[in-house]
PDB file of C-alpha atoms in Angstrom:
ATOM      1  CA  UNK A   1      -2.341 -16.254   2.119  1.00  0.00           C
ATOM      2  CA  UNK A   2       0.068 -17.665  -0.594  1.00  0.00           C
ATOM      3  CA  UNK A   3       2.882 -16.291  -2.034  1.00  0.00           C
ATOM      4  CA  UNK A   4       1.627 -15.868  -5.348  1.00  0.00           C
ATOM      5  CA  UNK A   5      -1.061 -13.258  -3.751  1.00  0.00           C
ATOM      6  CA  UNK A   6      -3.905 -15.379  -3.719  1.00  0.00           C
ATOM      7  CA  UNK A   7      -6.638 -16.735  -0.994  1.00  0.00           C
ATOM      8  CA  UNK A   8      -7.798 -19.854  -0.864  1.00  0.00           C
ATOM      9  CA  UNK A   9     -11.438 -20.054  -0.182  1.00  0.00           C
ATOM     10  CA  UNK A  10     -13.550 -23.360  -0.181  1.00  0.00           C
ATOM     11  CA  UNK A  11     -11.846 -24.836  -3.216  1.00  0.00           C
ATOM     12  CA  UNK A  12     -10.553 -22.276  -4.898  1.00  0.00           C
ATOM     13  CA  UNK A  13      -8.235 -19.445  -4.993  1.00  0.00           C
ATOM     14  CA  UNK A  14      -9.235 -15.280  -5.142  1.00  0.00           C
ATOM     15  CA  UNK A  15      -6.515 -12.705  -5.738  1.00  0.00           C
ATOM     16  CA  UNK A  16      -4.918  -9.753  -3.868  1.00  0.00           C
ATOM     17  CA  UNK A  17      -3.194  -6.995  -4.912  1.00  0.00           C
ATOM     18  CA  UNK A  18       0.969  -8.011  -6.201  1.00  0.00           C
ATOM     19  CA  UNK A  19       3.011  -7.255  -2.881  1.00  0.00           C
ATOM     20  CA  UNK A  20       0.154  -8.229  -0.575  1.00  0.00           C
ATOM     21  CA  UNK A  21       1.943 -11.458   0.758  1.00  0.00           C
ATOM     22  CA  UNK A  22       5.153 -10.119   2.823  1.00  0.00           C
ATOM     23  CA  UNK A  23       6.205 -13.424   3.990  1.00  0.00           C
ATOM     24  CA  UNK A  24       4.784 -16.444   6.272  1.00  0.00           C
ATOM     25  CA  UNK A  25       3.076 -13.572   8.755  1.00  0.00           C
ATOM     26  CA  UNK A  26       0.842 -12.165   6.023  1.00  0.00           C
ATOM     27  CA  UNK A  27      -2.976 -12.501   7.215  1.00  0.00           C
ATOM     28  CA  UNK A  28      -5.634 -11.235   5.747  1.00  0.00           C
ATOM     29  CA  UNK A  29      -9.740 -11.058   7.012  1.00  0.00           C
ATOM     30  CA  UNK A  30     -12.521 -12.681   4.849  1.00  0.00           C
ATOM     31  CA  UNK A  31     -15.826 -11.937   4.595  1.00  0.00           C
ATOM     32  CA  UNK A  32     -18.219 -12.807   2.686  1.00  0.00           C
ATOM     33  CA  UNK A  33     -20.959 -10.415   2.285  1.00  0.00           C
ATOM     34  CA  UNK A  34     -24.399 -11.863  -0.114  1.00  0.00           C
ATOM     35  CA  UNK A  35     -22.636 -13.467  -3.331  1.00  0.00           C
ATOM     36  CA  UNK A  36     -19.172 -11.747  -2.569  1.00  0.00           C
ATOM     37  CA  UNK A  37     -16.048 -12.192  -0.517  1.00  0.00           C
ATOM     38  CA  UNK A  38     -14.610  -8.878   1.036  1.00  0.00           C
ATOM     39  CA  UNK A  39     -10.845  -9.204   1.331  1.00  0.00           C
ATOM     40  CA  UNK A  40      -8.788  -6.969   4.034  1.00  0.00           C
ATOM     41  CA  UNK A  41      -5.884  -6.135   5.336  1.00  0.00           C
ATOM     42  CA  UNK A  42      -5.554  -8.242   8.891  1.00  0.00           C
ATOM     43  CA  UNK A  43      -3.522  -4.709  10.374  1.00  0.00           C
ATOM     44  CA  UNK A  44      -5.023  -1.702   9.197  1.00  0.00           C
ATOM     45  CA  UNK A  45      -8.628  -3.131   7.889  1.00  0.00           C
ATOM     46  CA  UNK A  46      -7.875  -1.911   4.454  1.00  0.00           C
ATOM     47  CA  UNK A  47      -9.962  -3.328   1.746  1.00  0.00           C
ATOM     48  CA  UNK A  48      -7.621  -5.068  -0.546  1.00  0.00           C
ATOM     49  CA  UNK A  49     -10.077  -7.142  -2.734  1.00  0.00           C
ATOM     50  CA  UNK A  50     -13.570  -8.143  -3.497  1.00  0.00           C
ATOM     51  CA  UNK A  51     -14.481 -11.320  -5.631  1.00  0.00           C
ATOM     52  CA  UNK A  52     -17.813 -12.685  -6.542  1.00  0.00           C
ATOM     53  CA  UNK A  53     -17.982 -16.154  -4.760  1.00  0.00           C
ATOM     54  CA  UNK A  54     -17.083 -19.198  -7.270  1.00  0.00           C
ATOM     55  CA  UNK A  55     -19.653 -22.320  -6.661  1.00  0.00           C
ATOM     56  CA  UNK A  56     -17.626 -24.319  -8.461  1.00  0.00           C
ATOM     57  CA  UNK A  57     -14.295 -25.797  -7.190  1.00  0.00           C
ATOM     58  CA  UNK A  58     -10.423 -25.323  -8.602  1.00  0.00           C
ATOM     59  CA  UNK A  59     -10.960 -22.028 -10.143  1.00  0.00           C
ATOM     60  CA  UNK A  60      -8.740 -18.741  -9.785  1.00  0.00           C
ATOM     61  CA  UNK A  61     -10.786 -15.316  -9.389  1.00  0.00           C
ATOM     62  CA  UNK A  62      -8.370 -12.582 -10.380  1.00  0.00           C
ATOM     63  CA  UNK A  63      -8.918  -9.042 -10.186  1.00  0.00           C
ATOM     64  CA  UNK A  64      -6.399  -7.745 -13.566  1.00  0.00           C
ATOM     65  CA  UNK A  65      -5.553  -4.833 -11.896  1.00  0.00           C
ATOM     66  CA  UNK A  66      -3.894  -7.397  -9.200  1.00  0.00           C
ATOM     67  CA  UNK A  67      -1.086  -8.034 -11.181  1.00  0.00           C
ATOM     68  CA  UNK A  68      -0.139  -4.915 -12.305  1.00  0.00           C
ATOM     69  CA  UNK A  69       3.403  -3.567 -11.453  1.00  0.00           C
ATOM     70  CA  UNK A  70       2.458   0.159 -10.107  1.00  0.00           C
ATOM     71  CA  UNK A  71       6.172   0.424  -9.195  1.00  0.00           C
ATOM     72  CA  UNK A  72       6.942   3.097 -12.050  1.00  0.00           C
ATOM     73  CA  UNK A  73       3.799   5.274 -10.942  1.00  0.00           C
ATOM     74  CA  UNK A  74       5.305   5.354  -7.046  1.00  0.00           C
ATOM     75  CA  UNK A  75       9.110   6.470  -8.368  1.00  0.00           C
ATOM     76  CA  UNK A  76       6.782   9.200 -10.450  1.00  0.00           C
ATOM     77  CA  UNK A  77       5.181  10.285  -7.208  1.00  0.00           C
ATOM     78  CA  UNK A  78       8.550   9.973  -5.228  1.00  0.00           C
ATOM     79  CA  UNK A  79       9.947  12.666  -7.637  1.00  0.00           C
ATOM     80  CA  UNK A  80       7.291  15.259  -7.621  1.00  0.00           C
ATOM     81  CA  UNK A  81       6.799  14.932  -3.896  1.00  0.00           C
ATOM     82  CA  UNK A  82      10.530  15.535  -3.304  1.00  0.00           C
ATOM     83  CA  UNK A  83      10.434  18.583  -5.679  1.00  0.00           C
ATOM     84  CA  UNK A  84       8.256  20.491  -2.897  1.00  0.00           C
ATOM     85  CA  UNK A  85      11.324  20.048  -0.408  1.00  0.00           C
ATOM     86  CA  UNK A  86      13.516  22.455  -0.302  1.00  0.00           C
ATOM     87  CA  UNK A  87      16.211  19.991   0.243  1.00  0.00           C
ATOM     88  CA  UNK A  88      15.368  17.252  -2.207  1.00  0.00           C
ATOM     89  CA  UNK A  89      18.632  15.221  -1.638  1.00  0.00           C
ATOM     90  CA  UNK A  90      17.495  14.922   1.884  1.00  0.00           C
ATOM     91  CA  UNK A  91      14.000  14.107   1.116  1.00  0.00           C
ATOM     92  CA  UNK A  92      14.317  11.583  -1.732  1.00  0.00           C
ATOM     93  CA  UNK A  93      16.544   9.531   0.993  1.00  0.00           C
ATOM     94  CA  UNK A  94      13.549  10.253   3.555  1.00  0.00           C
ATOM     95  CA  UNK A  95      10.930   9.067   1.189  1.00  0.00           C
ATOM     96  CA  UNK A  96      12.943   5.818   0.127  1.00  0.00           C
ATOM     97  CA  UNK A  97      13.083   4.759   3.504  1.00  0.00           C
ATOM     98  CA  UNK A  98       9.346   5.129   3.960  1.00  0.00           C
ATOM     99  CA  UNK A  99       9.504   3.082   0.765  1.00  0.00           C
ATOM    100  CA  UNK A 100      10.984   0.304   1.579  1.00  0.00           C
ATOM    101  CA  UNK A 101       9.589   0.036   5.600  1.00  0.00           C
ATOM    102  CA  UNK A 102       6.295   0.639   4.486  1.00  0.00           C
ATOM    103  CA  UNK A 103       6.211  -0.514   0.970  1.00  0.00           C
ATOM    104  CA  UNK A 104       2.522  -1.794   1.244  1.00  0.00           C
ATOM    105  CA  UNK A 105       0.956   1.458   1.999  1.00  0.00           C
ATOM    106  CA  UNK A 106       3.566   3.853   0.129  1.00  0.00           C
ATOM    107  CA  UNK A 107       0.990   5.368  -2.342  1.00  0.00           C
ATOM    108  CA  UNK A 108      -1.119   6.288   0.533  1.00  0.00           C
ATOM    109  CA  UNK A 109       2.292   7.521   2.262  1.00  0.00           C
ATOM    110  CA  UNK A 110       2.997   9.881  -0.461  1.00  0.00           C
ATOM    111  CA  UNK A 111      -0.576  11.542  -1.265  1.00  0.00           C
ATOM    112  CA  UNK A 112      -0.735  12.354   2.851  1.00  0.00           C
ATOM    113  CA  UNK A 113       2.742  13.737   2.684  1.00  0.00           C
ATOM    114  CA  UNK A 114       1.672  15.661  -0.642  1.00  0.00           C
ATOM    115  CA  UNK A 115      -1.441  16.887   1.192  1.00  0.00           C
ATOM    116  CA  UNK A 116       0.550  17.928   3.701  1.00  0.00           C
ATOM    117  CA  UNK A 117       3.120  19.888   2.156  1.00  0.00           C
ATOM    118  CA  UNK A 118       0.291  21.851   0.316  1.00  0.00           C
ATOM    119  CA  UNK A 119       0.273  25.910   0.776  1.00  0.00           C
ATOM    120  CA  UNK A 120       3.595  25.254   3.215  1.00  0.00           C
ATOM    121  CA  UNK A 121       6.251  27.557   2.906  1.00  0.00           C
ATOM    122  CA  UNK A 122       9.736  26.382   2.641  1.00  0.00           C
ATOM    123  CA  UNK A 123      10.798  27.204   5.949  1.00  0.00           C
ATOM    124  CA  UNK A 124       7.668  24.628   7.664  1.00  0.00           C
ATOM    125  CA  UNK A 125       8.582  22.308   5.124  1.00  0.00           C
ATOM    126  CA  UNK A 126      12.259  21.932   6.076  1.00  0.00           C
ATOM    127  CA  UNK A 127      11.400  21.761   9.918  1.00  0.00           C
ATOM    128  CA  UNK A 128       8.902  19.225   9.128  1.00  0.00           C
ATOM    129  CA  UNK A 129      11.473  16.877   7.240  1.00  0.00           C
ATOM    130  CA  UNK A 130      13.653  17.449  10.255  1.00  0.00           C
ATOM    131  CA  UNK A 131      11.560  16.350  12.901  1.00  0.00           C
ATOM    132  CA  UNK A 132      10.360  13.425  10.929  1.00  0.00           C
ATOM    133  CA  UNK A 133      14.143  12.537  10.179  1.00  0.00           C
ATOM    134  CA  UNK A 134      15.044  12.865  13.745  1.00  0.00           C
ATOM    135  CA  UNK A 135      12.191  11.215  15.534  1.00  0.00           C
ATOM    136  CA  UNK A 136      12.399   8.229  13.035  1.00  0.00           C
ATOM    137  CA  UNK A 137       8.680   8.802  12.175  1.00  0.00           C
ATOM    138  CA  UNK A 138       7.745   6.955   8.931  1.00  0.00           C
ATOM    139  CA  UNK A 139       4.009   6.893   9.195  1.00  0.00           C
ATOM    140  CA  UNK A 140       1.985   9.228   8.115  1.00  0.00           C
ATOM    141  CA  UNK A 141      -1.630  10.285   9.585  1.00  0.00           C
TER     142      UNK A 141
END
C-alpha cells in the first residue's frame, strides 16, 4: 500500500479509504472477484474497497467517498456517546484514547459502545467505564 491510500494493481493504482495506510506495516488482501478487485483489511478482513478492474495501464480508480475527511462526524459521535455516561469528563478521556489507539476502526468503536450503553442504567454504565478503564480494554466486541 502507498501512502497516499492507494493499491497498485497491474499498472495502475485503486483507492482505499483516507487513514487506511498507517505506516510501512500497512497490508492489505486483494482479490479479484469477475471484473472487480475486492480490497480488505490484512487484520480484521474488513472490506475496505471494491474497484472495477482497469484494462488499461497508468490510471487511478478512486472511490470519492475515499477522500472524504469523516473526522467532524466521529467528534459528533464522541459527544453524544459521552452524554450517556454519567461521568462524561471521564468518558470523553476514555473514548479519545480508543481514538487515537484504534483510530481505523473508531466509528465501529463508538456504534458498539452506543449499542451497548442502550436501556443501561447509570449505575451499569459507570461500572462498565470502570472496568474498561482499569483493565486497559480498548476494543470493543
Amino acid at each position: 500500500m502507498r501512502k497516499d491510500n492507494t493499491i497498485p494493481i497491474k499498472g495502475n493504482r485503486y483507492s482505499v479509504p483516507l487513514g487506511t495506510y498507517q505506516g510501512p506495516e500497512s497490508y492489505v488482501k486483494v482479490l479479484e472477484d469477475n471484473d472487480k478487485y475486492l480490497i480488505y483489511d490484512f487484520e480484521s478482513t474488513a472490506k475496505l474497497a471494491e474497484h472495477k478492474i482497469i484494462r488499461t495501464k497508468g490510471k487511478l480508480s478512486k472511490n470519492r467517498d475515499h477522500g472524504r475527511k469523516k473526522s467532524d462526524n466521529i467528534d459528533k459521535l464522541i459527544e453524544k456517546i459521552t452524554l450517556l455516561f454519567p461521568d462524561h469528563k471521564r468518558a470523553d478521556k476514555f473514548l479519545a484514547r480508543i481514538r487515537k489507539e484504534k483510530q481505523r476502526y473508531i466509528r465501529e468503536q463508538l456504534l458498539v459502545i452506543e449499542k451497548a450503553l442502550e436501556d443501561k442504567d447509570s449505575e451499569t454504565i459507570t461500572e462498565a467505564l470502570e472496568y474498561c478503564i482499569g483493565n486497559k480494554t480498548l476494543q470493543c466486541q
